[in-house]
CSV table of C-alpha atoms and ligand atoms in Angstrom, one decimal:
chain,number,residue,atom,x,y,z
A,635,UNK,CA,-156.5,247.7,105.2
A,636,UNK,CA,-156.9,250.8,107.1
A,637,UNK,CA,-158.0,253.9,105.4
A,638,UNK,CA,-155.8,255.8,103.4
A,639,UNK,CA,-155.9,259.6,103.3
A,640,UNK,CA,-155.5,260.5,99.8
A,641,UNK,CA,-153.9,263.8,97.9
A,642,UNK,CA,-154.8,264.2,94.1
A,643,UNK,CA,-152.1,266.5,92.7
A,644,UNK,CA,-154.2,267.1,89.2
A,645,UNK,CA,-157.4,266.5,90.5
A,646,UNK,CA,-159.5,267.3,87.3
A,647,UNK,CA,-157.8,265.8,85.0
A,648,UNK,CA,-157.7,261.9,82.8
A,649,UNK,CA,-156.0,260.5,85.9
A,650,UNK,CA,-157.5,262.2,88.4
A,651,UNK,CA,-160.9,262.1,87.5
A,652,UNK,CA,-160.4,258.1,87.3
A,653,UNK,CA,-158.6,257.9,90.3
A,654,UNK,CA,-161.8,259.8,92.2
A,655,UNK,CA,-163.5,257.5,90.5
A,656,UNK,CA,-162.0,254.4,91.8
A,657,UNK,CA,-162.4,256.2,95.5
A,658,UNK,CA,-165.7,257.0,94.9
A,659,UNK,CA,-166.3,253.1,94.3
A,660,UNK,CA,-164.1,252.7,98.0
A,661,UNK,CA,-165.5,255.0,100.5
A,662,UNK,CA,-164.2,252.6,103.2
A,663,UNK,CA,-160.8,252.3,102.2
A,664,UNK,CA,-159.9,256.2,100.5
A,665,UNK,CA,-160.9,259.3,101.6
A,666,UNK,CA,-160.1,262.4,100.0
A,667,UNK,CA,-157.9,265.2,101.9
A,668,UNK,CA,-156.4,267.6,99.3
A,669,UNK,CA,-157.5,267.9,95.7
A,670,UNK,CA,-155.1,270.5,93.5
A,671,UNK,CA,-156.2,271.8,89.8
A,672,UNK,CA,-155.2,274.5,87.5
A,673,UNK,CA,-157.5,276.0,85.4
A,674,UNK,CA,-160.4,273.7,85.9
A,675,UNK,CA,-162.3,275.8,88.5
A,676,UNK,CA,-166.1,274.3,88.0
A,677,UNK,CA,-165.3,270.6,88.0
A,678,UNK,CA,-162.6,271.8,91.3
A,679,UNK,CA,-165.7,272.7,93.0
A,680,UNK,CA,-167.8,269.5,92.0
A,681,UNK,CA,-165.0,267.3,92.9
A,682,UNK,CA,-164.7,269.7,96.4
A,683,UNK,CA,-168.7,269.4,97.0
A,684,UNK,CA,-168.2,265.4,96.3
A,685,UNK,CA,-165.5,264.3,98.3
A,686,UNK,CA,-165.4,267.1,101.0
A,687,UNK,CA,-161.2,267.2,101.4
A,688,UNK,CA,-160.2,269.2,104.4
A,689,UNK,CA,-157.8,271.2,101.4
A,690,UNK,CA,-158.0,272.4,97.6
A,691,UNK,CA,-155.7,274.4,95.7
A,692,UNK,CA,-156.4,275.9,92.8
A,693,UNK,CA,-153.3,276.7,91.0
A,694,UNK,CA,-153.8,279.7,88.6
A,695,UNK,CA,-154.8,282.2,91.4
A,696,UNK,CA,-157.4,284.0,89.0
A,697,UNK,CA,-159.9,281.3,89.7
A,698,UNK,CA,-159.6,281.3,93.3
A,699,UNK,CA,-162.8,284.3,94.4
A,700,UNK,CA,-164.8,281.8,92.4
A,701,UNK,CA,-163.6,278.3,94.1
A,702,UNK,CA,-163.8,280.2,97.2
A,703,UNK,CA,-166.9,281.5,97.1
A,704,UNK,CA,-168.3,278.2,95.9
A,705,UNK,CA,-167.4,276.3,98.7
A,706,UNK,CA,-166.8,279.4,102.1
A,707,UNK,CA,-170.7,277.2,103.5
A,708,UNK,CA,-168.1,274.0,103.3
A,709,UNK,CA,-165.6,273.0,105.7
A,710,UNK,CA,-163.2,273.0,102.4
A,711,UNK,CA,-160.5,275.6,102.8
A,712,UNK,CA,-159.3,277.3,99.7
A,713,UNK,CA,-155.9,277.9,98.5
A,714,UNK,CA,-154.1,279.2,95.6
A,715,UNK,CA,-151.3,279.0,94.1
A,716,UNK,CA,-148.2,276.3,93.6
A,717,UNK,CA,-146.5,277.0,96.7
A,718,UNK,CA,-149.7,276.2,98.7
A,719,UNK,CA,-149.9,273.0,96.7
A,720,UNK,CA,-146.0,272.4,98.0
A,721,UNK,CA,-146.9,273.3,101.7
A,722,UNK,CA,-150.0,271.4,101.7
A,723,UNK,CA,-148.7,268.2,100.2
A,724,UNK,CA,-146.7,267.6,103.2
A,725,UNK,CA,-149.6,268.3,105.5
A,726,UNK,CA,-149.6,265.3,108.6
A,727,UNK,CA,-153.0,264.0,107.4
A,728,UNK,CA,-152.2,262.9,103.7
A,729,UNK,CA,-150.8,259.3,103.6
A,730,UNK,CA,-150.6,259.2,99.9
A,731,UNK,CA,-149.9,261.9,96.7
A,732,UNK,CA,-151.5,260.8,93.7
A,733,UNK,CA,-148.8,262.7,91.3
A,734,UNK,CA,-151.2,263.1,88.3
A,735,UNK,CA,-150.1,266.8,87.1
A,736,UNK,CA,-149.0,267.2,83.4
A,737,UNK,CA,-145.6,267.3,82.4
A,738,UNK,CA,-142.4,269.3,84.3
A,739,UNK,CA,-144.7,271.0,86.5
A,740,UNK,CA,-145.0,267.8,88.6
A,741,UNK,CA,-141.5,267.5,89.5
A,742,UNK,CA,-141.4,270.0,92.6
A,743,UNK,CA,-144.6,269.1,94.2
A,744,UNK,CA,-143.7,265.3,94.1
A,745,UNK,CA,-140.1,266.1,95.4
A,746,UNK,CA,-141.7,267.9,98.5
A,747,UNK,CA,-143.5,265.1,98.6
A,748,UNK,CA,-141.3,262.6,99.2
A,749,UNK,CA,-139.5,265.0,101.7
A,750,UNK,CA,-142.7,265.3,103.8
A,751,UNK,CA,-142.6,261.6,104.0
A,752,UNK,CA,-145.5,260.5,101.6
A,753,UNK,CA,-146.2,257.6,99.6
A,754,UNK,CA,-146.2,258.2,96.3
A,755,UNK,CA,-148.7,257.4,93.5
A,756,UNK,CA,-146.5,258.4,90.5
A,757,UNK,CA,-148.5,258.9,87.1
A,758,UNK,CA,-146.0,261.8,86.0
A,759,UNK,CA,-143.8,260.4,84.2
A,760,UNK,CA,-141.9,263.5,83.2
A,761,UNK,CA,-140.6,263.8,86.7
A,762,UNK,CA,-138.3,260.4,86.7
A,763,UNK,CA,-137.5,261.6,83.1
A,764,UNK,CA,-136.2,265.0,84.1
A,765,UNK,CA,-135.2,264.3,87.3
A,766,UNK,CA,-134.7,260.2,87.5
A,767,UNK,CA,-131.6,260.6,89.6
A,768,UNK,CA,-132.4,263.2,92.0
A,769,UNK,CA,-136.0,261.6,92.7
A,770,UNK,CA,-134.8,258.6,93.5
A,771,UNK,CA,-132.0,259.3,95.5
A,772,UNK,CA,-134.3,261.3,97.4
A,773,UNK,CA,-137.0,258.8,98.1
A,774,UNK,CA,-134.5,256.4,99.2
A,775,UNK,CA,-133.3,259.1,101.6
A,776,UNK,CA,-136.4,259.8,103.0
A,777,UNK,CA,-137.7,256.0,103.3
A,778,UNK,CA,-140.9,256.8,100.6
A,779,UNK,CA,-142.4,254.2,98.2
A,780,UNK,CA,-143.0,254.8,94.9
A,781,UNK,CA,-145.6,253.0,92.9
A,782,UNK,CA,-146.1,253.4,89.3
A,783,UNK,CA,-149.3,254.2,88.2
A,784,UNK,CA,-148.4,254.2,84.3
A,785,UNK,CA,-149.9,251.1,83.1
A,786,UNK,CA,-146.8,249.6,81.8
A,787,UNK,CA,-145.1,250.1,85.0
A,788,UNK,CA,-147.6,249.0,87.2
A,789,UNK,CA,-147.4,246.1,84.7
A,790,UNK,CA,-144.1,245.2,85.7
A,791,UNK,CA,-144.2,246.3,89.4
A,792,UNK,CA,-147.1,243.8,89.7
A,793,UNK,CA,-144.7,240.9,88.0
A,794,UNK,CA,-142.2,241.9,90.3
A,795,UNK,CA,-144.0,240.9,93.2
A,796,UNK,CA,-142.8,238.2,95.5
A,797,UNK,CA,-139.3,238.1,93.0
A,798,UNK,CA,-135.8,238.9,94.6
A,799,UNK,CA,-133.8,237.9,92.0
A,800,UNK,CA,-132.4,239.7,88.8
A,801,UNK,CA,-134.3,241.1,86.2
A,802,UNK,CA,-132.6,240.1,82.7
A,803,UNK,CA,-135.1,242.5,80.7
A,804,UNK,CA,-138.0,244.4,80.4
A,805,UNK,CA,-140.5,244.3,77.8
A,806,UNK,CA,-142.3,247.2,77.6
A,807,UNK,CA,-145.5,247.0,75.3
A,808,UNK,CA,-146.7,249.7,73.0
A,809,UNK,CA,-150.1,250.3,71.4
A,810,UNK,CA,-148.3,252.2,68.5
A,811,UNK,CA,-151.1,254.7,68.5
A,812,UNK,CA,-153.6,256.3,66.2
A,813,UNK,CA,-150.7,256.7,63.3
A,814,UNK,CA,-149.5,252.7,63.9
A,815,UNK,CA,-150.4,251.9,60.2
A,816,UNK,CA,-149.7,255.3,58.5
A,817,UNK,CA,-147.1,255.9,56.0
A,818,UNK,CA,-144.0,258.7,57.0
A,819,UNK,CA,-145.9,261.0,54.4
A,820,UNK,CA,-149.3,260.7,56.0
A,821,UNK,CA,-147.9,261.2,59.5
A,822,UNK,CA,-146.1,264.2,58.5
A,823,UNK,CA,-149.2,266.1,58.1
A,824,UNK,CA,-151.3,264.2,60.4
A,825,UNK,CA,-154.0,266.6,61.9
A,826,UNK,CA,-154.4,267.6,65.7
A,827,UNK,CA,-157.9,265.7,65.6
A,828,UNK,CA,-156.0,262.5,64.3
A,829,UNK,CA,-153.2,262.6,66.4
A,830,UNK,CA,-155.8,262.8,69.6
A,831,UNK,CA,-158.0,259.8,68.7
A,832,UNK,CA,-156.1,257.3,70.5
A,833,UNK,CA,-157.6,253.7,69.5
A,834,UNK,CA,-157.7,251.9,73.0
A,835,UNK,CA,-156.7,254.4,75.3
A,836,UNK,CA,-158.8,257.0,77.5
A,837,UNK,CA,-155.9,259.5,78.7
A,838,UNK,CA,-155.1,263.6,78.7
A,839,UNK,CA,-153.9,265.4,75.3
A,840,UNK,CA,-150.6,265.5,76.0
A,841,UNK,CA,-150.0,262.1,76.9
A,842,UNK,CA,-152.0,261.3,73.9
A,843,UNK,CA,-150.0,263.2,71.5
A,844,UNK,CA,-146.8,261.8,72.9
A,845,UNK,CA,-148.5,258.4,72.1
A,846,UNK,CA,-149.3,259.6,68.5
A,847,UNK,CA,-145.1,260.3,68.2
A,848,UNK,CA,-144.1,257.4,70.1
A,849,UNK,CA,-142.2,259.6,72.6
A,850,UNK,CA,-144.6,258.1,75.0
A,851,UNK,CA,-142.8,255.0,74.7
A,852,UNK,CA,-139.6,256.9,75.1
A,853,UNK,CA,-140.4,258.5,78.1
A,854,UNK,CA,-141.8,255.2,79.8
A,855,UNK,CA,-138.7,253.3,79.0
A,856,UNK,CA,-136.5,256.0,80.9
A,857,UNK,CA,-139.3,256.0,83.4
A,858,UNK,CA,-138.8,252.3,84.2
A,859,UNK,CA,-135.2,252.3,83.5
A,860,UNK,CA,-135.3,254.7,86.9
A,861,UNK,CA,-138.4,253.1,89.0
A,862,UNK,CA,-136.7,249.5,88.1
A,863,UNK,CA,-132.9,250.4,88.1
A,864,UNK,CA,-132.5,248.4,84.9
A,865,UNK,CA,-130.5,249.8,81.7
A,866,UNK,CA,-131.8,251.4,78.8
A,867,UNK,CA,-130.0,248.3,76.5
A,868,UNK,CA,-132.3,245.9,78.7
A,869,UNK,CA,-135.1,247.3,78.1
A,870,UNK,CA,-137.1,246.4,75.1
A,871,UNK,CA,-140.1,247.9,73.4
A,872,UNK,CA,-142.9,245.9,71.4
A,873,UNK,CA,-145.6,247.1,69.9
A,874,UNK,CA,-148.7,245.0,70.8
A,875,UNK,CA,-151.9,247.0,69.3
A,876,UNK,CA,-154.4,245.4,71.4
A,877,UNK,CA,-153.1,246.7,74.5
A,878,UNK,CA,-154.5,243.7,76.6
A,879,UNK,CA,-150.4,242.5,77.8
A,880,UNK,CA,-149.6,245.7,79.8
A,881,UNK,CA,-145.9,245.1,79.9
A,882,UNK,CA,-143.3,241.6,80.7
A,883,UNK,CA,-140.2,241.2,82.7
A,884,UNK,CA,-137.7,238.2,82.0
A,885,UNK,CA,-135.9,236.6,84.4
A,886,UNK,CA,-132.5,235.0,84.1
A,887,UNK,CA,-133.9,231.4,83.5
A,888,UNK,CA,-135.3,232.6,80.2
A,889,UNK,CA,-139.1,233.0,82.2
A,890,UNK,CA,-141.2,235.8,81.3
A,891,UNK,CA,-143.9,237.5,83.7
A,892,UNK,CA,-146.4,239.6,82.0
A,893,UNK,CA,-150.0,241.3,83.3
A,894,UNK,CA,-152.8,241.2,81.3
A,895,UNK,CA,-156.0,243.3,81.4
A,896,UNK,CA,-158.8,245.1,79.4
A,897,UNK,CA,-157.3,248.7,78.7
A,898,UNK,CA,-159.0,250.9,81.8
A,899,UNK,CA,-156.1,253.1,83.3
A,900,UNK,CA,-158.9,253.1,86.9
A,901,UNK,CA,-157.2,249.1,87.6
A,902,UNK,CA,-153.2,250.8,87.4
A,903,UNK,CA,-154.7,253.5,89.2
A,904,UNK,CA,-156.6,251.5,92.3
A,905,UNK,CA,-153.3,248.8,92.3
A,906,UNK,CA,-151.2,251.9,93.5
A,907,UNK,CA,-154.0,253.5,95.6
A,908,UNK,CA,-154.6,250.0,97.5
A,909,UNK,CA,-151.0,248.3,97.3
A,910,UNK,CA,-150.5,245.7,98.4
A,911,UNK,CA,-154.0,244.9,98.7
A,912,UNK,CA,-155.9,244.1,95.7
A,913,UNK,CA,-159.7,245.3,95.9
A,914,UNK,CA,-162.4,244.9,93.7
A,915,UNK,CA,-163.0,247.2,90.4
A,916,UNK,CA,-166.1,247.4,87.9
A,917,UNK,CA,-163.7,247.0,84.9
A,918,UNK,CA,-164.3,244.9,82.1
A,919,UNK,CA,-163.2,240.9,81.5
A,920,UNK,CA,-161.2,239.6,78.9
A,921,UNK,CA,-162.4,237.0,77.0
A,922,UNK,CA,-159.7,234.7,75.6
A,923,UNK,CA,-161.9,233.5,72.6
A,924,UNK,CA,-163.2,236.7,71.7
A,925,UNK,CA,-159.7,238.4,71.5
A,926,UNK,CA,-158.7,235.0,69.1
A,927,UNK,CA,-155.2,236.6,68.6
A,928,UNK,CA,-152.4,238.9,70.2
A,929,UNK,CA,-150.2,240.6,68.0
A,930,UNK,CA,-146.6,241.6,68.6
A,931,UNK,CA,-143.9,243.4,67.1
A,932,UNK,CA,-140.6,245.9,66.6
A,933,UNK,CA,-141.4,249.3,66.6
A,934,UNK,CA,-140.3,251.4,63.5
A,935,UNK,CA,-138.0,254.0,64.5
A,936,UNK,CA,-137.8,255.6,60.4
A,937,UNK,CA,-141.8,256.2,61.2
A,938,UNK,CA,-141.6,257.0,65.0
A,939,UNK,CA,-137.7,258.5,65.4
A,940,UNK,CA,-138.5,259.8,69.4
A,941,UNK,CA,-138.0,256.3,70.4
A,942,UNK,CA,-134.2,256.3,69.3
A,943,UNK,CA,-134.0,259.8,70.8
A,944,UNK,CA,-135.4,258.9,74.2
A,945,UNK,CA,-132.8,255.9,73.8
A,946,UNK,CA,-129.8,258.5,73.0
A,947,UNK,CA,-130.8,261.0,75.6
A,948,UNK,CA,-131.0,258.3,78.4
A,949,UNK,CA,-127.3,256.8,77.3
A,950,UNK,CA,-126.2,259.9,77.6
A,951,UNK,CA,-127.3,261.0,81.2
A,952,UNK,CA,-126.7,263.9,82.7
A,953,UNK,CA,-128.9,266.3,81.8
A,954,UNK,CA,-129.7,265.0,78.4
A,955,UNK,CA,-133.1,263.7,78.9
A,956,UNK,CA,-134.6,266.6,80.7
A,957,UNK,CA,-133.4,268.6,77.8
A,958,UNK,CA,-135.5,266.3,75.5
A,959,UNK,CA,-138.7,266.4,77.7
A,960,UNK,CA,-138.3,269.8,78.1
A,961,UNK,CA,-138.0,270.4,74.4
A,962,UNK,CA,-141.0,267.9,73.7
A,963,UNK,CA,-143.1,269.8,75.9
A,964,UNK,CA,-143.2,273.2,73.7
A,965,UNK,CA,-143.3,271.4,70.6
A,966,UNK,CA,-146.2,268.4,71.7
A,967,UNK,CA,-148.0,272.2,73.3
A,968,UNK,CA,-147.1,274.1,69.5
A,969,UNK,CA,-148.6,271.1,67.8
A,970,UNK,CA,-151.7,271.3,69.6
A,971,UNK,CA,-152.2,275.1,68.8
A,972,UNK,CA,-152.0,274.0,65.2
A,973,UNK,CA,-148.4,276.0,65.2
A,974,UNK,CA,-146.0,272.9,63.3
A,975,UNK,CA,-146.8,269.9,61.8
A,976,UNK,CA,-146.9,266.5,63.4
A,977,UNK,CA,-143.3,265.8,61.9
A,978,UNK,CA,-141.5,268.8,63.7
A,979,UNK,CA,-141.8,267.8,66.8
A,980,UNK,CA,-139.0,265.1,67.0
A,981,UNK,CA,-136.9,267.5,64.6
A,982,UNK,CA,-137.4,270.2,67.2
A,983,UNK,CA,-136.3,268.2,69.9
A,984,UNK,CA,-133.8,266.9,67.6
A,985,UNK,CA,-132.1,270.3,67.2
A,986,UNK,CA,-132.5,271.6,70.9
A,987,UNK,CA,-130.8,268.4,72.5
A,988,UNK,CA,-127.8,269.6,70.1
A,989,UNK,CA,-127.7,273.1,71.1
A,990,UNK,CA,-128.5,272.6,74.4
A,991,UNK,CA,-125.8,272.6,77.3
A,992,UNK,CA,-124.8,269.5,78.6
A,993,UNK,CA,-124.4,269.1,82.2
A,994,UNK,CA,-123.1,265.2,83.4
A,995,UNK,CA,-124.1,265.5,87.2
A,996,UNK,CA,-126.9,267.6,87.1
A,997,UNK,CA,-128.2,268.9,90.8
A,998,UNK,CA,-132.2,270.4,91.0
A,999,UNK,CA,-131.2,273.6,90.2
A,1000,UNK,CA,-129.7,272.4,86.9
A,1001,UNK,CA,-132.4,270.8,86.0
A,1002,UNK,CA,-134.7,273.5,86.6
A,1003,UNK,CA,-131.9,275.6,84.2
A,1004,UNK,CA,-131.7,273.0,81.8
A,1005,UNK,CA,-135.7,272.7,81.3
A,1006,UNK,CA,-136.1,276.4,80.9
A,1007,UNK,CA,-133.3,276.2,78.2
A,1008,UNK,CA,-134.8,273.5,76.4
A,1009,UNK,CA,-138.2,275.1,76.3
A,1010,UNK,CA,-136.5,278.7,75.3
A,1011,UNK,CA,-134.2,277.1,72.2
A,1012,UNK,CA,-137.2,274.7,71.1
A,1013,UNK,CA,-139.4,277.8,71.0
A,1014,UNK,CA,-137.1,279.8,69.3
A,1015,UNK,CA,-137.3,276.5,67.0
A,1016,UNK,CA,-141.1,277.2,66.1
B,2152,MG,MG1,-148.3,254.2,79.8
């Protein structure tokens, strides 16, 4: 394999800090050229004095005296600001973007991307949800690969390997999160603290909130409806608490693929960072008699009602679902600031899919008007 140049779009956080992980283990096949973080201007600099990329950005342009003057004796240059993050991403030596920013903000950074010819690394969901259309007509346009670095996804994008026929269904698994076993009353006052202690995942706060609500598992199934071109009816979700079957497809003779693994989001991760190749990775081993059993089973949408929203917004498409995200994004950010209870947040996203306007063909700018919307109506909402 000959060495890829690397771009970490969200360099200091869950994903990120994995993925530089994963590099750090592969000197010979990754090297780091442009690392991009927003706030996180000490662990920017660690990461910059590590890896030594020819580029970092630090978004908010506050920080950016401090990254500066914390690497001007390196041969890092030093930018702020998102539009430096959407020049540089198309820059001649990056052969890959690691997509790993949080939420909306990674759709126009992926989308210039794509345009600049990249290979993408997607771990941002949000952007196929908002945008699942658009991105992928675009990356088919511009001839650009993109691999899924959610571990459901990669799940099925490794089953799909060496398969040319039709897919019949996808079986997308689900931990059911830290609230899996709680009764509606107890997860309608569920704390901050309890909604972010994930039981066998390592990931960022908002992913693990969405996790908590089971809009995760929403989000993922539009995300895979879009990467695999598959409907939103043939796509089923299981909850599967051990989180050691990452996701299945079925095929029409009735088979089913599935990929199995110890929960470590670094193997997802180093699978889209060295694909096709499969390298070596320090993870842990399952052990078949020390697991004794797998469970599986329907996910319970009276307890977890983002899952049937996810399922109406994506029916619906047009605009609907970037409506939703955006809407989830205030009130996922409101919960976390202790501002609503856990049970708002798929009322408030609820209520803003209702009010907001619905466009059927949506083009970029629409989306970028739809998302503002949602985020003004679900504020007002709060
Ligand atoms: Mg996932």
């Amino acid at each position: 394999m000959e060495k890829r140049r690397i771009a970490i779009l969200g360099s200091t956080g869950s994903i990120g800090t994995q993925a530089l992980d994963v590099i750090s283990q592969h000197p010979d096949l990754f090297e780091v050229e442009l690392l991009t973080a927003n706030n996180n201007a000490d662990l920017l600099i660690q990461q910059a004095l590590k890896f030594k990329p020819n580029h970092v950005v630090i978004c908010n342009e506050d920080h950016y005296a401090k990254v500066n003057g914390a690497l001007t004796s390196t041969d890092t240059k030093v930018f702020a600001g998102m539009k430096s993050v959407n020049d540089l991403v198309q820059s001649s030596a990056i052969d890959m973007v690691l997509a790993s920013m949080v939420g909306f903000s990674g759709l126009e950074p992926t989308l210039n991307a794509i345009r600049g010819g990249k290979a993408i690394a997607l771990a941002n969901k949000e952007t196929l949800v908002a945008a699942g259309s658009i991105v992928t007509r675009l990356a088919r346009e511009y001839n650009t690969p993109i691999i899924p670095v959610d571990s459901e996804h990669s799940a099925i994008f490794q089953c799909l390997q060496g398969e040319y026929t039709q897919i019949e269904k996808l079986i997308l698994t689900a931990s059911g999160g830290p609230f899996r076993t709680w009764s509606i009353e107890d997860i309608a006052k569920a704390t901050r603290a309890q909604a972010l202690n994930h039981p066998n995942w390592d990931m960022g706060a908002k992913v693990t909130i969405d996790s908590a609500s089971m809009m995760n598992k929403g989000l993922e199934m539009i995300e895979a409806s879009w990467l695999f071109n598959v409907n939103p009816d043939d796509i089923e979700i299981v909850v599967h608490p051990q989180s050691i079957v990452h996701s299945m497809v079925q095929f029409t003779d009735g088979c089913l693929k599935a990929q199995l693994g110890a929960p470590d989001m670094r193997v997802p991760i180093q699978y889209a960072l060295s694909y096709p190749q499969r390298v070596s990775l320090d993870t842990k081993r399952i052990s078949f008699p020390e697991l004794a059993h797998l469970d599986f089973y329907a996910p319970d949408s009276t307890r977890f009602p983002a899952i049937e929203l996810a399922y109406a917004a994506h029916r619906m498409k047009g605009n609907m679902a970037c409506i939703m995200n955006g809407a989830n994004e205030i009130a996922v950010d409101a919960f976390l600031k202790d501002r609503i209870l856990f049970h708002r947040i798929p009322q408030i996203i609820e209520k803003t899919m209702e009010k907001a306007t619905f466009v059927p063909l949506p083009d970029i700018d629409d989306i970028y008007a739809s998302h503002n919307q949602a985020k003004e109506i679900a504020m007002s909402l709060i």
